[in-house]
Coordinates of C-alpha atoms in Angstrom, one line a residue:
M1 CA -1.0 36.9 -19.1
G2 CA -0.6 33.5 -19.3
I3 CA 2.5 33.5 -17.1
I4 CA 0.5 35.3 -14.5
V5 CA -2.1 32.4 -14.6
V6 CA 0.6 29.8 -14.3
V7 CA 2.3 31.5 -11.5
L8 CA -1.0 32.1 -9.7
C9 CA -1.8 28.2 -10.1
L10 CA 1.4 27.2 -8.8
V11 CA 1.0 29.6 -5.7
V12 CA -2.4 28.1 -5.1
G13 CA -1.3 24.5 -5.7
V14 CA 1.8 24.8 -3.1
G15 CA -0.5 26.4 -0.6
A16 CA -3.1 23.8 -0.9
I17 CA -0.4 21.0 -0.6
L18 CA 1.1 22.8 2.5
L19 CA -2.3 23.0 4.2
F20 CA -2.9 19.5 3.4
I21 CA 0.3 18.3 4.9
G22 CA -0.3 20.7 7.9
L23 CA -3.7 19.4 8.7
W24 CA -2.3 15.9 8.2
K25 CA 0.4 16.4 10.7
R26 CA -2.1 18.0 13.1
F27 CA -4.3 15.2 12.8
A28 CA -1.7 12.5 13.4
R29 CA 0.0 14.3 16.3
E30 CA -3.6 14.7 18.2
T31 CA -4.6 11.2 17.5
V32 CA -1.4 9.0 17.9
P33 CA -1.3 9.4 21.6
V34 CA -5.0 8.1 21.7
L35 CA -4.2 5.2 19.7
V36 CA -0.8 4.4 21.5
D37 CA -2.8 4.3 24.9
L38 CA -5.4 1.6 23.8
P39 CA -5.1 -2.0 24.9
G40 CA -2.0 -3.5 23.1
G41 CA -0.3 -0.5 23.0
P42 CA 2.1 0.8 20.2
W43 CA 2.8 -2.9 19.2
A44 CA -0.8 -3.5 18.3
V45 CA -1.1 -0.2 16.7
G46 CA 1.9 -0.7 14.6
G47 CA 0.7 -4.3 13.7
V48 CA -2.7 -3.0 12.7
L49 CA -1.3 -0.2 10.6
G50 CA 1.3 -2.7 9.0
L51 CA -1.8 -4.9 8.0
I52 CA -3.5 -1.8 6.4
T53 CA -0.4 -1.1 4.5
V54 CA -0.1 -4.8 3.1
V55 CA -3.6 -5.0 2.1
G56 CA -3.5 -1.7 0.6
A57 CA -0.3 -2.5 -1.6
T58 CA -2.1 -5.9 -2.6
G59 CA -5.0 -4.2 -3.6
G60 CA -3.1 -1.5 -5.5
L61 CA -1.2 -4.0 -7.4
R62 CA -4.3 -6.0 -8.4
C63 CA -6.3 -2.9 -9.4
A64 CA -3.4 -1.4 -11.5
S65 CA -3.4 -4.1 -14.0
S66 CA -5.6 -3.1 -16.8
R67 CA -7.3 -5.3 -19.4
A68 CA -8.0 -4.6 -23.1
G69 CA -11.2 -3.6 -24.2
E70 CA -12.3 -2.0 -21.1
T71 CA -14.7 0.9 -21.2
R72 CA -13.7 4.4 -19.9
L73 CA -16.0 4.0 -16.9
T74 CA -14.3 0.7 -16.0
Q75 CA -10.9 2.3 -16.4
G76 CA -11.8 5.4 -14.2
L77 CA -13.1 3.0 -11.5
R78 CA -10.2 1.0 -11.7
A79 CA -8.0 4.0 -11.5
A80 CA -10.1 5.2 -8.5
G81 CA -9.5 1.9 -6.9
T82 CA -5.9 2.0 -7.5
A83 CA -5.7 5.4 -5.9
A84 CA -7.6 4.4 -2.9
C85 CA -5.4 1.4 -2.3
C86 CA -2.2 3.4 -2.7
A87 CA -3.8 6.0 0.0
A88 CA -4.3 2.9 2.3
A89 CA -0.7 1.6 1.4
F90 CA 1.0 4.9 2.3
G91 CA -1.3 6.5 4.6
P92 CA -0.2 4.6 7.7
L93 CA 3.5 5.0 7.0
F94 CA 2.9 8.9 6.8
Y95 CA 0.7 8.7 9.8
L96 CA 3.3 7.1 11.9
L97 CA 6.2 9.4 10.5
S98 CA 3.9 12.4 11.5
G99 CA 4.1 11.3 15.1
L100 CA 7.8 11.5 15.4
P101 CA 9.6 14.5 16.4
G102 CA 10.3 17.3 14.2
K103 CA 14.1 17.7 13.4
N104 CA 14.6 21.5 13.8
C105 CA 11.4 22.3 15.7
R106 CA 11.6 23.4 19.4
S107 CA 7.8 24.0 20.1
A108 CA 5.6 21.7 21.9
S109 CA 3.9 20.4 19.0
C110 CA 7.0 18.8 17.7
E111 CA 8.0 16.8 20.8
Y112 CA 8.3 13.0 20.9
I113 CA 5.1 11.1 21.6
P114 CA 5.8 8.3 23.8
G115 CA 5.1 5.1 22.2
T116 CA 5.7 6.2 18.5
G117 CA 9.0 4.5 18.3
N118 CA 7.8 1.1 19.3
A119 CA 4.6 1.6 17.0
F120 CA 6.9 2.4 14.1
L121 CA 9.3 -0.7 14.7
A122 CA 6.1 -2.9 15.1
Y123 CA 4.8 -1.3 11.8
V124 CA 8.0 -2.2 9.9
L125 CA 8.2 -5.7 11.5
G126 CA 4.7 -6.3 10.6
V127 CA 4.8 -5.0 7.0
G128 CA 7.9 -7.1 6.5
L129 CA 6.5 -10.3 8.0
M130 CA 3.0 -9.9 6.4
G131 CA 4.4 -8.9 2.9
W132 CA 6.8 -12.0 2.9
L133 CA 3.7 -14.2 4.0
F134 CA 1.6 -12.9 1.2
W135 CA 4.4 -13.1 -1.3
R136 CA 5.0 -16.7 -0.4
W137 CA 1.2 -17.4 -0.7
A138 CA 0.7 -15.7 -3.9
S139 CA 3.8 -17.4 -5.5
A140 CA 2.4 -20.8 -4.2
L141 CA -0.8 -20.1 -6.0
S142 CA 0.7 -19.0 -9.1
E143 CA 2.9 -22.1 -9.2
A144 CA -0.2 -24.2 -8.5
Q145 CA -2.0 -22.8 -11.5
A146 CA 0.9 -23.3 -13.7
A147 CA 1.3 -26.7 -12.7
R148 CA -2.5 -27.4 -13.6
E149 CA -1.9 -25.7 -16.9
R150 CA 1.0 -27.8 -17.8
E151 CA -1.1 -31.0 -16.7
R152 CA -3.8 -29.6 -19.0
L153 CA -1.6 -29.4 -22.0
R154 CA 0.2 -32.6 -21.4
R155 CA -3.3 -34.3 -21.4
L156 CA -4.2 -32.6 -24.6
R157 CA -0.9 -33.4 -26.2
K158 CA -1.6 -37.1 -25.2
K159 CA -4.8 -37.0 -27.0
G160 CA -3.4 -35.4 -30.0
K161 CA -5.1 -32.1 -29.6
G162 CA -2.7 -29.9 -28.0
K163 CA 0.5 -28.0 -29.1
S164 CA 2.8 -30.2 -30.9
R165 CA 6.2 -30.9 -29.5
A166 CA 7.9 -30.0 -32.5
A167 CA 6.5 -26.4 -32.3

């Protein structure tokens, strides 16, 4: 009886995943042409989706770090925030990939959507540039904080209240 339940759960789970993927692809294939025709064209769409990805990845990294002594509610909210940020990070990529043509599909629903390639190129360039800029900004902030901490310890040592140099 247990094996039947496990197999049934697997079948239902795979069906739900395939349904979600199909609905996502249909949604993307119907909305990408509308977005690509907006002012700014595919380059603006790719840039905005790249910005969403960088912001989502940044939020996911910040939410993922847990602190000692958190309540279960705080941990649950942090996990939900991490999941939402990861969806924001990966959603635009899968959205643009769904707009590209299918490999072995000959139906009209799998054709190339004009402008999707340019949007994807703008997305990759935008994510690379904005990610690099954010990394430079975050490393400069952490370096400034480390310098402030070194200066604070130096002043404490000067007064004789900080860590000893021998230690």
